[in-house]
Amino acid sequence: MKNKSFYTLGELAKLLDVQLLGNENIDIGRLATLKNAGQGDLSFLSNPRYVSQLSDCKASALIIHPDQADQSPCACLLTTNPYVTYARASHLFAPATEIVAAIHPTAVINPSATVAATASIGANVVIEEGASVGEGSSIGAGCYIGKQVSIGKHCRLYANVTIYHDVTIADNCVIHSAAVIGADGFGFAFDGKQSLKIAQLGSVEVGDNVEIGAGTTIDRGALDNTVIGTGVKIDNQVQIGHNCIIGDHTVICGCVAIAGSTVIGKFCMIGGAVGIVGHISIADKVLVSAMSLVSKPITKAGTYSSGTGLAESSEWKRNIVRFNQLDDMSKRLRELERITRSS
Amino acid sequence: MKNKSFYTLGELAKLLDVQLLGNENIDIGRLATLKNAGQGDLSFLSNPRYVSQLSDCKASALIIHPDQADQSPCACLLTTNPYVTYARASHLFAPATEIVAAIHPTAVINPSATVAATASIGANVVIEEGASVGEGSSIGAGCYIGKQVSIGKHCRLYANVTIYHDVTIADNCVIHSAAVIGADGFGFAFDGKQSLKIAQLGSVEVGDNVEIGAGTTIDRGALDNTVIGTGVKIDNQVQIGHNCIIGDHTVICGCVAIAGSTVIGKFCMIGGAVGIVGHISIADKVLVSAMSLVSKPITKAGTYSSGTGLAESSEWKRNIVRFNQLDDMSKRLRELERITRSS
Amino acid sequence: MKNKSFYTLGELAKLLDVQLLGNENIDIGRLATLKNAGQGDLSFLSNPRYVSQLSDCKASALIIHPDQADQSPCACLLTTNPYVTYARASHLFAPATEIVAAIHPTAVINPSATVAATASIGANVVIEEGASVGEGSSIGAGCYIGKQVSIGKHCRLYANVTIYHDVTIADNCVIHSAAVIGADGFGFAFDGKQSLKIAQLGSVEVGDNVEIGAGTTIDRGALDNTVIGTGVKIDNQVQIGHNCIIGDHTVICGCVAIAGSTVIGKFCMIGGAVGIVGHISIADKVLVSAMSLVSKPITKAGTYSSGTGLAESSEWKRNIVRFNQLDDMSKRLRELERITRSS
């Protein structure tokens, strides 16, 4: 979509299908935060803890919940979910990202590969035999698309993505730079002397509307496939081991490490830098807080954590000494209770 | 090796050098899990907790321990280590990975570099002056091989690997995409105002039969070399700091972070997302469980852990408050013991 | 700078501006550690715990504090900060890193991009429209420089770095391979059914003298920019979320994960594999120990930690059971105190 450089507030209300409160002729040229917005900017209030910033806000208009509109110092776009409306508005102000259907002359495309006429193939892209790139998809410079890979319609791979052989990517996916999809799962059998490699014969299936962050790695399966469900969003530097199955619409924050053969439910939210051991299942709608280790299956929805809180190191050092005495402390406590009760 | 598309069970027994129990003429076309195997598939039982799946297994044949063969519903390949036999069988069913000796016309190879006649150099590979690639090695598309790098025989670098100058890689190594070997170690000297860079004058030596995962980084040494021993297996997104020495046959799971100048013994198993501080030594045959922090030297073989178990966040929050009172609790417990004893 | 292959000790004393104790005519050809130094090598003593290695040191000369010079078995370069002098000396012994002003014929450079006459552009580099590369900067093979990116003077990008559109990099920066600067921040709004992408309209600003490690990712801002201050040093595989602001001269060790919108002060030292939650502020001169989770703002300088110490797993398992009983233990302790006091 080729964006306009500015909109009237009336146009925005129509495009976003929300009610306008104020002057429909105000020109809006930019989205900005409450704090930094100025004349000609549209801002939004979604997090209640920023209400106090409203009075000082210099924006020309605000995306806001009807219940808070009376506190707005400017024109309003009214919506019961300002964050969602902001998300939709953001695309109106994004730089043009039209896909120019073209194959760069430096691209190396095997004659048996299929590239849709409306796809865009960047400089130095390599597409191996039997691979296919669907309509309206854009493959950034330096990407490697292995043999028999299938990339659906309207996908966007940024520069320097690597997709190993046989991987399938459905429609409307975004994959960021330095991501690697389909490298060998980490499988070895120890014969008493050394680790023997187990050929990784499965592949990776990525569903529709998936986003995969920069530097993220998703390994191919040992026998069956690794599966990433529809609508899954994966941040940067996430590692997903072989044969994991990630349920639809689950969100995985940055630097999460998921060991092999683990099954995660739908609509989960895995916090940043979480570790998840292998061969377990996690139910739908589970939230795991940042940097927790999921060391066992989770069978019901809820919020889960591990770890200790932050402390000044001097205090923390005293407490970790005690942590390593906890079992002893517990037994001594029980003994005291016994004595006290019997006395 | 060019694989066949199917084998008779008799051929497999011979190729794997195991005893056959059943019809040697059964055609086998695929390896599959116990759960998903069907007609024409070979499966395996190595983990005893899957014994219960035997009765429902539809495989045509099983790799199985002789002691459990009586529970098999189908023909058997008998072996005392089914997992090792499965590992060996997996390569018979892997897609052909013959290295086609060829240099892609888009590769940029310095005239002073040496490429063995039997090596394969992919599209857009860059090989700098004085570098060498040994017999039967395959360098994937987009790889960068720095000055004076030495890559041994029968190595496989997948697409988009980066090897800095002077690094040496021995024979039979596998390096996955987006791995970076030989970037500068993280060395700075603070002069009171700013951090001054310390030139990293060492390199990286990688032994025979090493596998290095996607997105893994191994830094060059400050003065001496960083050393990866023979048979070491490193999963994805591992970080190995400058001047580390990793002992032979040690296995390092995904997302492990090892700070500089740390020496790890042989046959260790470092669990996923473990952190290891710098300038310490770890003995041979040490296991570290997932996401532990190794904060001090480990002088004897064994299994080590840190961290806390997973809990529902509401319960966890109560406990981490208490964690920060542990030293106080310990003192109060001792005081109670004193009072109780003296009364 | 083209380095010499050796120096006399007198030349080194002059170049490093330090006092010489001993024979100025000694030839020095290499820097080496105390342990591995031999004839013709210069070593250094900065960490007091290595004093015991002095007596066995075979180096021809030592960089050493004047107070310890009487323990040196060889000639000395005297300095009150041996580590800083070593840092400066290291560059004298580094291989020549002259930037050869040249554009490799395989580079794909948009006609509207500006490349300084003294810059070096490697093989297969892609530079998009409107981008600029300053004087004396070197862009390694396979790098991708997006639209309107600005790279200052005397920067060095190693092979296979990816810089997204609009990012600005100031002068004298070093960026290692597989780093990705300016990928989309991880922003989605959940509409009750699915996660809607929020276009990331900000960019990334990187200050002067910044070093960014291999595989590190720094996301572009949602509305405002992500900002990396002057002199910041970032190790490998660090993840910096959208809209973070990293204060000048802060040092971030490997595998750190920083969630979005967090502001870190100046001269901080963030240990390896630390996690930092989003939307918080950290004061100047804060040290965070390895693998801690910073789960709340830090308002004053100091050293902070979280987690538990390492233990043998059998012992650790007993203690983590007790950790999950801590709140209960605390209450029972209080009850005992009540009974004891009242009796």
PDB file of C-alpha atoms in Angstrom, chain A residues 52-272:
ATOM      1  CA  SER A  52      -1.831  11.982  33.797  1.00  0.00           C
ATOM      2  CA  GLN A  53       0.005  12.901  30.584  1.00  0.00           C
ATOM      3  CA  LEU A  54      -3.245  13.974  28.900  1.00  0.00           C
ATOM      4  CA  SER A  55      -3.304  17.489  30.282  1.00  0.00           C
ATOM      5  CA  ASP A  56       0.133  18.324  28.858  1.00  0.00           C
ATOM      6  CA  CYS A  57      -0.401  16.559  25.556  1.00  0.00           C
ATOM      7  CA  LYS A  58       0.145  18.787  22.503  1.00  0.00           C
ATOM      8  CA  ALA A  59      -1.275  16.354  19.938  1.00  0.00           C
ATOM      9  CA  SER A  60      -3.875  17.571  17.447  1.00  0.00           C
ATOM     10  CA  ALA A  61      -5.978  14.459  18.035  1.00  0.00           C
ATOM     11  CA  LEU A  62      -6.158  11.394  20.240  1.00  0.00           C
ATOM     12  CA  ILE A  63      -7.341   7.815  19.836  1.00  0.00           C
ATOM     13  CA  ILE A  64      -9.120   7.301  23.131  1.00  0.00           C
ATOM     14  CA  HIS A  65     -11.837   5.328  24.919  1.00  0.00           C
ATOM     15  CA  PRO A  66     -15.198   7.173  25.029  1.00  0.00           C
ATOM     16  CA  ASP A  67     -15.117   7.052  28.848  1.00  0.00           C
ATOM     17  CA  GLN A  68     -11.956   9.142  28.917  1.00  0.00           C
ATOM     18  CA  ALA A  69     -12.805  11.530  26.104  1.00  0.00           C
ATOM     19  CA  ASP A  70     -13.826  14.258  28.525  1.00  0.00           C
ATOM     20  CA  GLN A  71     -10.225  14.421  29.735  1.00  0.00           C
ATOM     21  CA  SER A  72      -8.824  14.926  26.234  1.00  0.00           C
ATOM     22  CA  PRO A  73      -7.352  18.356  25.486  1.00  0.00           C
ATOM     23  CA  CYS A  74      -7.930  17.919  21.743  1.00  0.00           C
ATOM     24  CA  ALA A  75     -10.057  16.225  19.091  1.00  0.00           C
ATOM     25  CA  CYS A  76     -10.753  12.520  19.586  1.00  0.00           C
ATOM     26  CA  LEU A  77     -11.185   9.298  17.663  1.00  0.00           C
ATOM     27  CA  LEU A  78     -13.398   7.226  19.933  1.00  0.00           C
ATOM     28  CA  THR A  79     -12.918   3.470  20.222  1.00  0.00           C
ATOM     29  CA  THR A  80     -13.434   0.863  22.892  1.00  0.00           C
ATOM     30  CA  ASN A  81      -9.979  -0.579  22.165  1.00  0.00           C
ATOM     31  CA  PRO A  82      -7.572   2.308  21.562  1.00  0.00           C
ATOM     32  CA  TYR A  83      -4.548   0.017  21.288  1.00  0.00           C
ATOM     33  CA  VAL A  84      -6.120  -1.958  18.462  1.00  0.00           C
ATOM     34  CA  THR A  85      -7.154   1.231  16.695  1.00  0.00           C
ATOM     35  CA  TYR A  86      -3.612   2.570  17.111  1.00  0.00           C
ATOM     36  CA  ALA A  87      -2.294  -0.678  15.593  1.00  0.00           C
ATOM     37  CA  ARG A  88      -4.535  -0.223  12.595  1.00  0.00           C
ATOM     38  CA  ALA A  89      -3.657   3.465  12.277  1.00  0.00           C
ATOM     39  CA  SER A  90       0.065   2.707  12.391  1.00  0.00           C
ATOM     40  CA  HIS A  91      -0.095   1.091   8.976  1.00  0.00           C
ATOM     41  CA  LEU A  92      -1.565   4.242   7.464  1.00  0.00           C
ATOM     42  CA  PHE A  93       1.550   6.154   8.475  1.00  0.00           C
ATOM     43  CA  ALA A  94       4.123   3.499   7.598  1.00  0.00           C
ATOM     44  CA  PRO A  95       6.474   4.213   4.704  1.00  0.00           C
ATOM     45  CA  ALA A  96       5.260   2.785   1.431  1.00  0.00           C
ATOM     46  CA  THR A  97       5.991  -0.912   1.317  1.00  0.00           C
ATOM     47  CA  GLU A  98       4.653  -1.684  -2.120  1.00  0.00           C
ATOM     48  CA  ILE A  99       6.171  -4.843  -3.437  1.00  0.00           C
ATOM     49  CA  VAL A 100       7.703  -4.065  -6.813  1.00  0.00           C
ATOM     50  CA  ALA A 101       7.344  -7.219  -8.871  1.00  0.00           C
ATOM     51  CA  ALA A 102      10.863  -7.796 -10.105  1.00  0.00           C
ATOM     52  CA  ILE A 103      13.709 -10.236  -9.962  1.00  0.00           C
ATOM     53  CA  HIS A 104      17.057  -8.597  -9.326  1.00  0.00           C
ATOM     54  CA  PRO A 105      19.572  -9.555 -12.022  1.00  0.00           C
ATOM     55  CA  THR A 106      22.038 -10.831  -9.397  1.00  0.00           C
ATOM     56  CA  ALA A 107      19.539 -13.350  -7.974  1.00  0.00           C
ATOM     57  CA  VAL A 108      20.488 -16.988  -8.574  1.00  0.00           C
ATOM     58  CA  ILE A 109      17.286 -18.912  -9.248  1.00  0.00           C
ATOM     59  CA  ASN A 110      17.273 -22.556 -10.205  1.00  0.00           C
ATOM     60  CA  PRO A 111      15.300 -23.074 -13.437  1.00  0.00           C
ATOM     61  CA  SER A 112      13.038 -25.589 -11.686  1.00  0.00           C
ATOM     62  CA  ALA A 113      11.982 -23.051  -9.033  1.00  0.00           C
ATOM     63  CA  THR A 114       8.664 -21.219  -9.367  1.00  0.00           C
ATOM     64  CA  VAL A 115       8.474 -17.502  -8.678  1.00  0.00           C
ATOM     65  CA  ALA A 116       5.077 -15.799  -8.989  1.00  0.00           C
ATOM     66  CA  ALA A 117       4.931 -12.962 -11.482  1.00  0.00           C
ATOM     67  CA  THR A 118       3.943 -10.540  -8.731  1.00  0.00           C
ATOM     68  CA  ALA A 119       6.755 -11.533  -6.354  1.00  0.00           C
ATOM     69  CA  SER A 120       9.874  -9.481  -5.672  1.00  0.00           C
ATOM     70  CA  ILE A 121      13.283 -11.163  -5.456  1.00  0.00           C
ATOM     71  CA  GLY A 122      16.146  -9.058  -4.098  1.00  0.00           C
ATOM     72  CA  ALA A 123      19.817  -8.836  -4.970  1.00  0.00           C
ATOM     73  CA  ASN A 124      21.964 -11.925  -4.401  1.00  0.00           C
ATOM     74  CA  VAL A 125      19.009 -14.082  -3.400  1.00  0.00           C
ATOM     75  CA  VAL A 126      19.579 -17.802  -3.979  1.00  0.00           C
ATOM     76  CA  ILE A 127      16.561 -20.016  -4.726  1.00  0.00           C
ATOM     77  CA  GLU A 128      17.291 -23.709  -5.100  1.00  0.00           C
ATOM     78  CA  GLU A 129      15.630 -26.363  -7.222  1.00  0.00           C
ATOM     79  CA  GLY A 130      11.951 -27.029  -6.840  1.00  0.00           C
ATOM     80  CA  ALA A 131      11.354 -24.095  -4.490  1.00  0.00           C
ATOM     81  CA  SER A 132       8.395 -21.772  -4.942  1.00  0.00           C
ATOM     82  CA  VAL A 133       7.589 -18.187  -3.982  1.00  0.00           C
ATOM     83  CA  GLY A 134       3.935 -17.137  -4.031  1.00  0.00           C
ATOM     84  CA  GLU A 135       2.087 -14.084  -5.294  1.00  0.00           C
ATOM     85  CA  GLY A 136       3.034 -10.756  -3.845  1.00  0.00           C
ATOM     86  CA  SER A 137       5.805 -12.170  -1.689  1.00  0.00           C
ATOM     87  CA  SER A 138       9.057 -10.275  -1.237  1.00  0.00           C
ATOM     88  CA  ILE A 139      12.392 -11.997  -0.674  1.00  0.00           C
ATOM     89  CA  GLY A 140      15.038  -9.613   0.688  1.00  0.00           C
ATOM     90  CA  ALA A 141      18.610  -9.324  -0.516  1.00  0.00           C
ATOM     91  CA  GLY A 142      20.895 -12.188   0.366  1.00  0.00           C
ATOM     92  CA  CYS A 143      18.153 -14.617   1.428  1.00  0.00           C
ATOM     93  CA  TYR A 144      18.741 -18.311   0.848  1.00  0.00           C
ATOM     94  CA  ILE A 145      15.742 -20.461  -0.107  1.00  0.00           C
ATOM     95  CA  GLY A 146      16.625 -24.161  -0.068  1.00  0.00           C
ATOM     96  CA  LYS A 147      15.434 -26.999  -2.284  1.00  0.00           C
ATOM     97  CA  GLN A 148      11.703 -27.684  -2.394  1.00  0.00           C
ATOM     98  CA  VAL A 149      10.915 -24.834  -0.002  1.00  0.00           C
ATOM     99  CA  SER A 150       7.406 -23.459  -0.393  1.00  0.00           C
ATOM    100  CA  ILE A 151       6.744 -19.819   0.467  1.00  0.00           C
ATOM    101  CA  GLY A 152       3.111 -18.712   0.224  1.00  0.00           C
ATOM    102  CA  LYS A 153       1.473 -15.483  -0.828  1.00  0.00           C
ATOM    103  CA  HIS A 154       2.195 -12.005   0.500  1.00  0.00           C
ATOM    104  CA  CYS A 155       5.096 -13.082   2.680  1.00  0.00           C
ATOM    105  CA  ARG A 156       7.951 -10.737   3.456  1.00  0.00           C
ATOM    106  CA  LEU A 157      11.434 -12.056   4.138  1.00  0.00           C
ATOM    107  CA  TYR A 158      13.859  -9.283   5.088  1.00  0.00           C
ATOM    108  CA  ALA A 159      17.511  -9.447   4.017  1.00  0.00           C
ATOM    109  CA  ASN A 160      19.749 -12.390   4.887  1.00  0.00           C
ATOM    110  CA  VAL A 161      17.145 -14.940   5.998  1.00  0.00           C
ATOM    111  CA  THR A 162      18.042 -18.621   5.571  1.00  0.00           C
ATOM    112  CA  ILE A 163      15.401 -21.269   4.842  1.00  0.00           C
ATOM    113  CA  TYR A 164      16.629 -24.871   4.656  1.00  0.00           C
ATOM    114  CA  HIS A 165      15.264 -27.457   2.208  1.00  0.00           C
ATOM    115  CA  ASP A 166      11.631 -28.657   2.318  1.00  0.00           C
ATOM    116  CA  VAL A 167      10.387 -26.013   4.768  1.00  0.00           C
ATOM    117  CA  THR A 168       6.880 -24.713   4.080  1.00  0.00           C
ATOM    118  CA  ILE A 169       5.824 -21.178   4.929  1.00  0.00           C
ATOM    119  CA  ALA A 170       2.151 -20.344   4.455  1.00  0.00           C
ATOM    120  CA  ASP A 171       0.654 -16.938   3.545  1.00  0.00           C
ATOM    121  CA  ASN A 172       1.173 -13.459   4.999  1.00  0.00           C
ATOM    122  CA  CYS A 173       4.256 -14.325   7.038  1.00  0.00           C
ATOM    123  CA  VAL A 174       7.014 -11.890   7.995  1.00  0.00           C
ATOM    124  CA  ILE A 175      10.525 -13.202   8.678  1.00  0.00           C
ATOM    125  CA  HIS A 176      13.280 -10.899   9.873  1.00  0.00           C
ATOM    126  CA  SER A 177      16.961 -10.871   9.044  1.00  0.00           C
ATOM    127  CA  ALA A 178      19.379 -13.560  10.202  1.00  0.00           C
ATOM    128  CA  ALA A 179      16.514 -15.904  11.084  1.00  0.00           C
ATOM    129  CA  VAL A 180      17.199 -19.546  10.222  1.00  0.00           C
ATOM    130  CA  ILE A 181      14.282 -21.903   9.576  1.00  0.00           C
ATOM    131  CA  GLY A 182      14.875 -25.600   9.196  1.00  0.00           C
ATOM    132  CA  ALA A 183      18.436 -26.156  10.435  1.00  0.00           C
ATOM    133  CA  ASP A 184      19.065 -29.614  11.836  1.00  0.00           C
ATOM    134  CA  GLY A 185      17.506 -30.454  15.164  1.00  0.00           C
ATOM    135  CA  PHE A 186      20.060 -31.193  17.866  1.00  0.00           C
ATOM    136  CA  GLY A 187      19.930 -34.969  17.874  1.00  0.00           C
ATOM    137  CA  PHE A 188      22.817 -37.252  18.757  1.00  0.00           C
ATOM    138  CA  ALA A 189      23.114 -40.767  20.130  1.00  0.00           C
ATOM    139  CA  PHE A 190      26.050 -41.421  22.434  1.00  0.00           C
ATOM    140  CA  ASP A 191      27.666 -44.775  21.647  1.00  0.00           C
ATOM    141  CA  GLY A 192      29.929 -44.775  24.711  1.00  0.00           C
ATOM    142  CA  LYS A 193      32.758 -43.041  22.899  1.00  0.00           C
ATOM    143  CA  GLN A 194      31.258 -40.236  20.882  1.00  0.00           C
ATOM    144  CA  SER A 195      28.017 -38.566  19.831  1.00  0.00           C
ATOM    145  CA  LEU A 196      26.611 -39.973  16.585  1.00  0.00           C
ATOM    146  CA  LYS A 197      24.579 -37.559  14.535  1.00  0.00           C
ATOM    147  CA  ILE A 198      20.946 -38.450  13.926  1.00  0.00           C
ATOM    148  CA  ALA A 199      19.868 -37.289  10.477  1.00  0.00           C
ATOM    149  CA  GLN A 200      16.995 -34.862  10.844  1.00  0.00           C
ATOM    150  CA  LEU A 201      14.434 -36.193   8.367  1.00  0.00           C
ATOM    151  CA  GLY A 202      11.477 -33.973   9.255  1.00  0.00           C
ATOM    152  CA  SER A 203      10.963 -30.367   8.232  1.00  0.00           C
ATOM    153  CA  VAL A 204       9.269 -27.192   9.500  1.00  0.00           C
ATOM    154  CA  GLU A 205       5.717 -26.063   8.739  1.00  0.00           C
ATOM    155  CA  VAL A 206       4.910 -22.410   9.392  1.00  0.00           C
ATOM    156  CA  GLY A 207       1.235 -21.366   9.352  1.00  0.00           C
ATOM    157  CA  ASP A 208      -0.456 -18.227   8.043  1.00  0.00           C
ATOM    158  CA  ASN A 209       0.154 -14.796   9.554  1.00  0.00           C
ATOM    159  CA  VAL A 210       3.239 -15.808  11.489  1.00  0.00           C
ATOM    160  CA  GLU A 211       5.950 -13.275  12.336  1.00  0.00           C
ATOM    161  CA  ILE A 212       9.470 -14.537  13.088  1.00  0.00           C
ATOM    162  CA  GLY A 213      12.016 -12.165  14.611  1.00  0.00           C
ATOM    163  CA  ALA A 214      15.611 -11.376  13.709  1.00  0.00           C
ATOM    164  CA  GLY A 215      18.095 -14.079  14.583  1.00  0.00           C
ATOM    165  CA  THR A 216      15.398 -16.573  15.562  1.00  0.00           C
ATOM    166  CA  THR A 217      16.077 -20.240  14.816  1.00  0.00           C
ATOM    167  CA  ILE A 218      13.456 -22.950  14.303  1.00  0.00           C
ATOM    168  CA  ASP A 219      14.883 -26.429  13.832  1.00  0.00           C
ATOM    169  CA  ARG A 220      13.572 -29.103  11.479  1.00  0.00           C
ATOM    170  CA  GLY A 221      12.076 -32.245  13.012  1.00  0.00           C
ATOM    171  CA  ALA A 222      13.894 -35.511  13.570  1.00  0.00           C
ATOM    172  CA  LEU A 223      11.154 -37.646  11.952  1.00  0.00           C
ATOM    173  CA  ASP A 224       7.942 -35.618  12.039  1.00  0.00           C
ATOM    174  CA  ASN A 225       7.813 -31.872  11.381  1.00  0.00           C
ATOM    175  CA  THR A 226       8.235 -28.931  13.710  1.00  0.00           C
ATOM    176  CA  VAL A 227       4.971 -26.959  13.495  1.00  0.00           C
ATOM    177  CA  ILE A 228       4.311 -23.248  14.042  1.00  0.00           C
ATOM    178  CA  GLY A 229       0.572 -22.538  14.197  1.00  0.00           C
ATOM    179  CA  THR A 230      -1.487 -19.811  12.549  1.00  0.00           C
ATOM    180  CA  GLY A 231      -0.998 -16.303  13.831  1.00  0.00           C
ATOM    181  CA  VAL A 232       1.964 -17.147  16.071  1.00  0.00           C
ATOM    182  CA  LYS A 233       4.230 -14.154  16.757  1.00  0.00           C
ATOM    183  CA  ILE A 234       7.857 -14.847  17.618  1.00  0.00           C
ATOM    184  CA  ASP A 235      10.288 -12.138  18.678  1.00  0.00           C
ATOM    185  CA  ASN A 236      14.052 -11.965  18.085  1.00  0.00           C
ATOM    186  CA  GLN A 237      16.622 -14.604  19.020  1.00  0.00           C
ATOM    187  CA  VAL A 238      14.101 -17.253  19.991  1.00  0.00           C
ATOM    188  CA  GLN A 239      15.237 -20.879  19.691  1.00  0.00           C
ATOM    189  CA  ILE A 240      12.603 -23.537  18.926  1.00  0.00           C
ATOM    190  CA  GLY A 241      13.905 -27.093  19.055  1.00  0.00           C
ATOM    191  CA  HIS A 242      13.005 -29.943  16.714  1.00  0.00           C
ATOM    192  CA  ASN A 243       9.480 -31.319  16.764  1.00  0.00           C
ATOM    193  CA  CYS A 244       8.013 -28.548  18.871  1.00  0.00           C
ATOM    194  CA  ILE A 245       4.405 -27.685  18.101  1.00  0.00           C
ATOM    195  CA  ILE A 246       3.424 -24.083  18.829  1.00  0.00           C
ATOM    196  CA  GLY A 247      -0.341 -23.523  19.073  1.00  0.00           C
ATOM    197  CA  ASP A 248      -2.221 -20.910  17.064  1.00  0.00           C
ATOM    198  CA  HIS A 249      -1.911 -17.265  18.113  1.00  0.00           C
ATOM    199  CA  THR A 250       0.673 -17.910  20.793  1.00  0.00           C
ATOM    200  CA  VAL A 251       3.106 -15.027  21.368  1.00  0.00           C
ATOM    201  CA  ILE A 252       6.766 -15.756  22.194  1.00  0.00           C
ATOM    202  CA  CYS A 253       8.921 -12.875  23.399  1.00  0.00           C
ATOM    203  CA  GLY A 254      12.614 -12.373  22.729  1.00  0.00           C
ATOM    204  CA  CYS A 255      15.367 -14.836  23.641  1.00  0.00           C
ATOM    205  CA  VAL A 256      13.033 -17.668  24.657  1.00  0.00           C
ATOM    206  CA  ALA A 257      14.634 -21.125  24.424  1.00  0.00           C
ATOM    207  CA  ILE A 258      12.309 -24.082  23.818  1.00  0.00           C
ATOM    208  CA  ALA A 259      13.853 -27.558  23.873  1.00  0.00           C
ATOM    209  CA  GLY A 260      12.738 -30.290  21.495  1.00  0.00           C
ATOM    210  CA  SER A 261       9.378 -32.078  21.235  1.00  0.00           C
ATOM    211  CA  THR A 262       7.537 -29.635  23.463  1.00  0.00           C
ATOM    212  CA  VAL A 263       3.920 -28.806  22.655  1.00  0.00           C
ATOM    213  CA  ILE A 264       2.652 -25.342  23.535  1.00  0.00           C
ATOM    214  CA  GLY A 265      -1.064 -24.515  23.479  1.00  0.00           C
ATOM    215  CA  LYS A 266      -2.993 -21.763  21.752  1.00  0.00           C
ATOM    216  CA  PHE A 267      -3.115 -18.132  22.885  1.00  0.00           C
ATOM    217  CA  CYS A 268      -0.164 -18.553  25.245  1.00  0.00           C
ATOM    218  CA  MET A 269       2.144 -15.677  26.099  1.00  0.00           C
ATOM    219  CA  ILE A 270       5.721 -16.728  26.765  1.00  0.00           C
ATOM    220  CA  GLY A 271       7.713 -13.916  28.409  1.00  0.00           C
ATOM    221  CA  GLY A 272      11.188 -12.853  27.372  1.00  0.00           C
TER     222      GLY A 272
END
